[in-house]
mmCIF file of C-alpha atoms in Angstrom:
data_model
loop_
_atom_site.group_PDB
_atom_site.id
_atom_site.type_symbol
_atom_site.label_atom_id
_atom_site.label_comp_id
_atom_site.label_asym_id
_atom_site.label_seq_id
_atom_site.Cartn_x
_atom_site.Cartn_y
_atom_site.Cartn_z
ATOM 1 C CA MET A 1 118.329 57.154 169.016
ATOM 2 C CA GLN A 2 120.032 57.534 165.660
ATOM 3 C CA THR A 3 118.039 56.943 162.523
ATOM 4 C CA LEU A 4 119.696 54.369 160.291
ATOM 5 C CA GLU A 5 119.755 54.293 156.604
ATOM 6 C CA THR A 6 121.559 50.968 156.097
ATOM 7 C CA VAL A 7 120.663 47.446 156.971
ATOM 8 C CA ILE A 8 122.842 44.394 157.566
ATOM 9 C CA VAL A 9 122.083 41.227 155.620
ATOM 10 C CA THR A 10 124.039 37.853 155.744
ATOM 11 C CA GLY A 11 124.325 34.743 153.537
ATOM 12 C CA TYR A 12 126.322 31.569 154.068
ATOM 13 C CA ALA A 13 127.248 28.451 151.940
ATOM 14 C CA LYS A 14 129.367 25.490 152.544
ATOM 15 C CA ALA A 15 132.818 25.949 152.087
ATOM 16 C CA PRO A 16 134.710 23.367 149.726
ATOM 17 C CA GLN A 17 136.695 20.786 151.821
ATOM 18 C CA GLY A 18 140.195 20.848 151.627
ATOM 19 C CA THR A 19 140.485 24.741 151.687
ATOM 20 C CA SER A 20 141.432 26.823 154.479
ATOM 21 C CA MET A 21 138.143 28.514 154.583
ATOM 22 C CA TYR A 22 136.527 25.098 155.463
ATOM 23 C CA GLU A 23 139.137 24.066 158.093
ATOM 24 C CA MET A 24 138.690 27.388 159.917
ATOM 25 C CA TYR A 25 134.806 28.231 159.366
ATOM 26 C CA LYS A 26 133.269 25.151 157.683
ATOM 27 C CA HIS A 27 131.256 27.673 155.626
ATOM 28 C CA ALA A 28 131.519 30.888 153.603
ATOM 29 C CA GLY A 29 129.744 33.910 155.039
ATOM 30 C CA ILE A 30 129.055 37.153 153.934
ATOM 31 C CA VAL A 31 127.755 40.337 155.576
ATOM 32 C CA LEU A 32 126.510 43.232 153.658
ATOM 33 C CA GLU A 33 125.622 46.590 154.577
ATOM 34 C CA VAL A 34 123.345 47.934 152.241
ATOM 35 C CA ASN A 35 121.756 51.464 151.813
ATOM 36 C CA LEU A 36 118.165 51.481 151.781
ATOM 37 C CA LYS A 37 117.475 54.520 149.599
ATOM 38 C CA ASP A 38 119.726 53.406 146.823
ATOM 39 C CA HIS A 39 120.130 49.684 147.426
ATOM 40 C CA ARG A 40 123.979 50.064 147.306
ATOM 41 C CA ILE A 41 126.640 48.059 149.088
ATOM 42 C CA VAL A 42 128.227 50.350 151.476
ATOM 43 C CA ASP A 43 130.257 47.981 153.189
ATOM 44 C CA ALA A 44 131.114 43.930 153.147
ATOM 45 C CA GLU A 45 132.987 41.493 155.278
ATOM 46 C CA PHE A 46 133.724 37.907 154.696
ATOM 47 C CA THR A 47 134.836 34.551 156.257
ATOM 48 C CA PHE A 48 138.163 34.603 154.317
ATOM 49 C CA VAL A 49 141.092 33.739 155.996
ATOM 50 C CA THR A 50 143.583 36.329 154.613
ATOM 51 C CA GLU A 51 143.335 40.031 154.859
ATOM 52 C CA ILE A 52 144.207 40.626 151.214
ATOM 53 C CA THR A 53 141.172 38.572 150.224
ATOM 54 C CA LYS A 54 138.922 40.307 152.345
ATOM 55 C CA ASN A 55 140.126 43.768 151.466
ATOM 56 C CA TYR A 56 139.957 42.686 147.501
ATOM 57 C CA PHE A 57 136.404 41.709 147.889
ATOM 58 C CA GLN A 58 135.314 44.949 149.654
ATOM 59 C CA LYS A 59 136.694 46.534 146.289
ATOM 60 C CA LEU A 60 134.561 44.115 144.103
ATOM 61 C CA LEU A 61 131.398 44.669 146.092
ATOM 62 C CA VAL A 62 131.413 48.142 147.677
ATOM 63 C CA GLY A 63 129.467 50.517 145.641
ATOM 64 C CA TYR A 64 127.452 47.853 143.517
ATOM 65 C CA CYS A 65 123.838 48.553 143.293
ATOM 66 C CA LEU A 66 121.607 45.412 143.942
ATOM 67 C CA GLN A 67 118.784 46.951 141.736
ATOM 68 C CA ASP A 68 121.367 46.200 138.955
ATOM 69 C CA GLY A 69 120.603 42.623 139.615
ATOM 70 C CA ILE A 70 122.729 39.788 140.672
ATOM 71 C CA GLN A 71 124.030 38.716 137.417
ATOM 72 C CA GLN A 72 126.539 41.275 136.955
ATOM 73 C CA LEU A 73 128.004 40.914 140.659
ATOM 74 C CA ILE A 74 128.287 37.046 139.750
ATOM 75 C CA GLU A 75 130.098 37.637 136.734
ATOM 76 C CA ARG A 76 132.567 40.164 138.546
ATOM 77 C CA ILE A 77 133.404 37.458 141.050
ATOM 78 C CA GLN A 78 133.920 34.949 138.323
ATOM 79 C CA ASN A 79 136.273 37.330 136.372
ATOM 80 C CA PHE A 80 138.398 38.397 139.308
ATOM 81 C CA TYR A 81 138.520 35.668 142.058
ATOM 82 C CA PHE A 82 140.009 32.381 140.848
ATOM 83 C CA ALA A 83 139.901 30.271 144.307
ATOM 84 C CA PRO A 84 138.092 26.897 145.079
ATOM 85 C CA SER A 85 135.615 28.817 147.123
ATOM 86 C CA GLN A 86 134.379 30.684 144.335
ATOM 87 C CA GLN A 87 131.307 28.820 143.899
ATOM 88 C CA ALA A 88 130.724 29.010 147.669
ATOM 89 C CA ILE A 89 131.012 32.749 147.679
ATOM 90 C CA ILE A 90 128.801 33.301 144.974
ATOM 91 C CA VAL A 91 126.020 31.159 146.741
ATOM 92 C CA ALA A 92 126.583 33.100 149.781
ATOM 93 C CA ILE A 93 126.074 36.520 148.145
ATOM 94 C CA GLN A 94 122.859 35.139 146.015
ATOM 95 C CA ALA A 95 121.585 34.048 149.544
ATOM 96 C CA ALA A 96 122.274 37.395 151.047
ATOM 97 C CA VAL A 97 120.745 39.453 148.332
ATOM 98 C CA GLN A 98 117.781 37.412 148.116
ATOM 99 C CA ARG A 99 117.308 37.955 151.889
ATOM 100 C CA TYR A 100 117.706 41.509 151.370
ATOM 101 C CA TRP A 101 114.929 41.830 148.405
ATOM 102 C CA ASP A 102 112.487 39.674 150.703
ATOM 103 C CA ASN A 103 112.850 41.831 153.586
ATOM 104 C CA VAL A 104 112.868 45.251 151.914
ATOM 105 C CA LYS A 105 109.766 44.745 149.894
#
């Protein structure tokens, strides 16, 4: 059996009504693959409708070190993602990061 150095962690929040995300999924979901040794996000997947948004968020998150705190990550989203689902995405990421630290410690 292969030894794993990463974990998968998820977070969800209610999607804003009237958005395509809400119509398709009802929630904003995020899945993060995080390296246990350095706490860096190595991959990320989302419940976005379009591929361009999924790909863009991977650029925003992959490589980010969770030990740097969540605030810088939130500011990054606020500065580079202008959409009605912004707050739902932030809540989902906060939930995922909290779940990560709750289980790693």
